[in-house]
XYZ file of C-alpha atoms in Angstrom:
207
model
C 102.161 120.510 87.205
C 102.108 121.518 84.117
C 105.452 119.663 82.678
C 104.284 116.556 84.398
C 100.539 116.231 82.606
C 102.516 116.858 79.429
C 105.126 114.976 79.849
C 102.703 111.792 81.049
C 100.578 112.907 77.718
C 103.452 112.208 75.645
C 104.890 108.860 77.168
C 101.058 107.988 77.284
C 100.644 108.746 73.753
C 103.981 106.740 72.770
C 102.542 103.810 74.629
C 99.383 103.804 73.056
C 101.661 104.111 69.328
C 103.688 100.712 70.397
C 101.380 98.920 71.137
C 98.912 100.284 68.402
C 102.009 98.676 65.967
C 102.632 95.690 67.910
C 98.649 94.500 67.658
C 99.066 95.319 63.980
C 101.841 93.319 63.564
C 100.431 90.680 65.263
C 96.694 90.790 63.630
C 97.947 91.853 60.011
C 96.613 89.224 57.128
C 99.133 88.765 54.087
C 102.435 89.688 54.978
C 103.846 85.942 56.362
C 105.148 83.232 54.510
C 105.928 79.165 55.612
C 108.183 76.623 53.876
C 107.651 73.987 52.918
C 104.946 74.248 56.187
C 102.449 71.214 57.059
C 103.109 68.497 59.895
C 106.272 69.267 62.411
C 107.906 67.446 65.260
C 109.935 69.406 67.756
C 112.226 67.934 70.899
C 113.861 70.113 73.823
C 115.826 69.010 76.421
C 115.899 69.995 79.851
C 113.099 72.156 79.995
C 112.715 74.452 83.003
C 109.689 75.798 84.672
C 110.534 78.101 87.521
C 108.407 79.683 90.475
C 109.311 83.499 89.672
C 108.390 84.025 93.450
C 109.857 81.291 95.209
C 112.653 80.475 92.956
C 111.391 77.145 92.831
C 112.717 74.880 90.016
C 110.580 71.918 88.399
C 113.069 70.508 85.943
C 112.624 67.809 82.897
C 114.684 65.524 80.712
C 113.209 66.518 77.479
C 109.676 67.385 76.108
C 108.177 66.872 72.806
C 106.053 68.908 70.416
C 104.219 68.455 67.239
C 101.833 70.949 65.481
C 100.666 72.264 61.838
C 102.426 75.150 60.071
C 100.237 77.038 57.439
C 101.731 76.648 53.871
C 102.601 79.385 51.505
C 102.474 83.374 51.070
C 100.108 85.845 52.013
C 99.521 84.533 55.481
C 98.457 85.997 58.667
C 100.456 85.812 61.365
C 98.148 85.127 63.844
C 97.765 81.316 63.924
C 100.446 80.493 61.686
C 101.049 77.317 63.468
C 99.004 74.796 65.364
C 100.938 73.596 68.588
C 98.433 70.173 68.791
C 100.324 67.974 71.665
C 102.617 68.409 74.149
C 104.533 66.437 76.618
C 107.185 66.167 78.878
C 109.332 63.241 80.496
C 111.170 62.313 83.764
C 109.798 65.817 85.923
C 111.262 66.565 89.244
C 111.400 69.632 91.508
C 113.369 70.069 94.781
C 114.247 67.078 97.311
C 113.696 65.014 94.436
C 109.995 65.191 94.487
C 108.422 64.095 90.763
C 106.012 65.190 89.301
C 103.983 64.696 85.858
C 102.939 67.539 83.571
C 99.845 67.379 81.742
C 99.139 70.032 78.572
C 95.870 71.341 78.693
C 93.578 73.326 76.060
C 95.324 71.907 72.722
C 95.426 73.325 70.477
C 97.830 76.254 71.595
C 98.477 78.979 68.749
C 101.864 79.808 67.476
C 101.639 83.512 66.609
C 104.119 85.609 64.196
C 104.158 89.160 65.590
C 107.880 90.479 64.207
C 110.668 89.105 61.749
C 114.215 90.108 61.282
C 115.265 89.245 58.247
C 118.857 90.063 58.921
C 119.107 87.255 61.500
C 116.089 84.809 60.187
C 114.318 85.172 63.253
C 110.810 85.572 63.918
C 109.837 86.652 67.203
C 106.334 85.877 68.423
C 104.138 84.010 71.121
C 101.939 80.591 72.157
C 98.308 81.399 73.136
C 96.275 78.983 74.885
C 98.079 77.690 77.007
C 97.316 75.920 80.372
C 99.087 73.035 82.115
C 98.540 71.057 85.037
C 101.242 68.980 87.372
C 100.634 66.395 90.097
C 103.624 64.643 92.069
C 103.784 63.432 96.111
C 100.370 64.827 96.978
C 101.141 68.556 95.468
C 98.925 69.758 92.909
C 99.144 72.830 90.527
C 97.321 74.206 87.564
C 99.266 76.708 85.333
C 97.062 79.485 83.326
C 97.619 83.345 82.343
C 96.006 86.417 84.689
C 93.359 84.363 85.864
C 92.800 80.650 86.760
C 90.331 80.242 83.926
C 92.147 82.262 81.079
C 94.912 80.548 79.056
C 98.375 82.392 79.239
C 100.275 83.398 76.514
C 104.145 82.689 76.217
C 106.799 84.688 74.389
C 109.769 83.246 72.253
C 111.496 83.155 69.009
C 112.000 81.124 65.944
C 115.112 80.867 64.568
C 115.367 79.797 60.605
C 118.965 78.576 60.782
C 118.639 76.193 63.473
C 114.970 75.176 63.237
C 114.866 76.373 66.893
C 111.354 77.470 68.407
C 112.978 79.280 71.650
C 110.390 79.899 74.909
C 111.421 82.250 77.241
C 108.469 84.609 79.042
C 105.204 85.058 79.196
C 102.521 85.136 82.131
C 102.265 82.053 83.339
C 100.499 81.764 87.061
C 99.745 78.896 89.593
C 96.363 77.968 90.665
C 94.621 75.543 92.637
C 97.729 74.668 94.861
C 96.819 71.774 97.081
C 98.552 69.218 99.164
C 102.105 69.367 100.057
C 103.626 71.985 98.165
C 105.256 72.946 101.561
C 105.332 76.106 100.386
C 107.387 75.535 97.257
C 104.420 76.952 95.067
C 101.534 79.223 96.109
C 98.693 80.234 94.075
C 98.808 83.316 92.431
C 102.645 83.057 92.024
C 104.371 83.881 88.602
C 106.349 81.438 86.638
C 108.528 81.097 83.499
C 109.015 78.572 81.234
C 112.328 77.822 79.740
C 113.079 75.363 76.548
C 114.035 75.499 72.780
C 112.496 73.065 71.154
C 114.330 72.036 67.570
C 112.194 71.035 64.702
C 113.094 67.680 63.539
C 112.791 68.715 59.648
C 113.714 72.315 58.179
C 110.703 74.846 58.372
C 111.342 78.586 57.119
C 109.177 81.357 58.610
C 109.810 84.741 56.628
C 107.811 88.595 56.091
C 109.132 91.267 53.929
């Protein structure tokens, strides 16, 4: 008994340390910097979001972005980019159904948390965000733990190739009406997939 109360002590207290330095990371003022910054455009193509608990697949042509990326040194990380629209074309999930995707609670946050300098590539998450899709008479909103609080995605951007890269998060469905037919269910988990390339050279660095 008493190995085990030390032993959870000591993964306990390791947990609390990594995610004491992640927060930091995250929070700390002063330690980002964005070239040459202002007004961006981003395109993906072929999107994904997927139903982590049904497996099912609602799949896009492309989707656009455009934002605001803070200018200069010294900069927080939190909020170093405005994500102000969002959209996505030609939507469709299995037996062809299609549907339309609508971004909700602009503007999402683009947060810094870690940079490798070694590779260029900041790694970091979208706050904010909620979505909503309608196609054939099935209905779904998209949010984080809770139908009412945004989720938060994780990613990375990638100097070299301009590339904002989405890949996790915790998205959930909500509100699941008409005929899903199962396909979706409220409460399930979902991921969204896409890597979205700025159309014009943006630089995202920390020492």
């Amino acid at each position: 008994m008493h190995k085990l109360t030390k032993s959870t002590m000591v993964a306990a207290a390791a947990l609390t340390a990594a995610l004491g330095l992640t927060a930091g990371s995250a929070s700390a003022s002063g330690t980002w910097t964005a070239t040459p910054g202002g007004a961006w455009t981003a395109k993906a193509s072929s999107p994904k979001l997927t139903d982590t608990s049904t497996g099912t697949q609602l799949s896009c042509s492309s989707s656009s972005a455009a934002g605001t990326l803070h200018s200069g040194s010294g900069l927080s990380g939190t909020g170093i980019s405005s994500i102000t629209s969002v959209a996505w074309t030609s939507c469709s999930g299995p037996f062809g159904i299609t549907f339309s995707v609508t971004a909700n609670g602009l503007p999402w946050a683009l947060n810094a948390v870690s940079y490798n300098s070694s590779t260029g590539v900041t790694t970091g998450t979208i706050s904010g965000v909620k979505a909503h899709i309608s196609g054939a008479g099935c209905t779904a909103d998209f949010a984080g733990t809770s139908s009412t609080s945004p989720a938060t995605l994780t990613g990375t951007y990638t100097n070299s190739s301009h590339t904002l890269s989405l890949s996790g998060g915790n998205l959930h469905a909500y509100n699941v009406s008409g005929s899903c037919l199962g396909l979706l269910n409220t409460g399930d988990s979902a991921t969204y997939v896409a890597n979205y390339v700025l159309a014009g050279s943006q630089t995202i660095t920390s020492p």
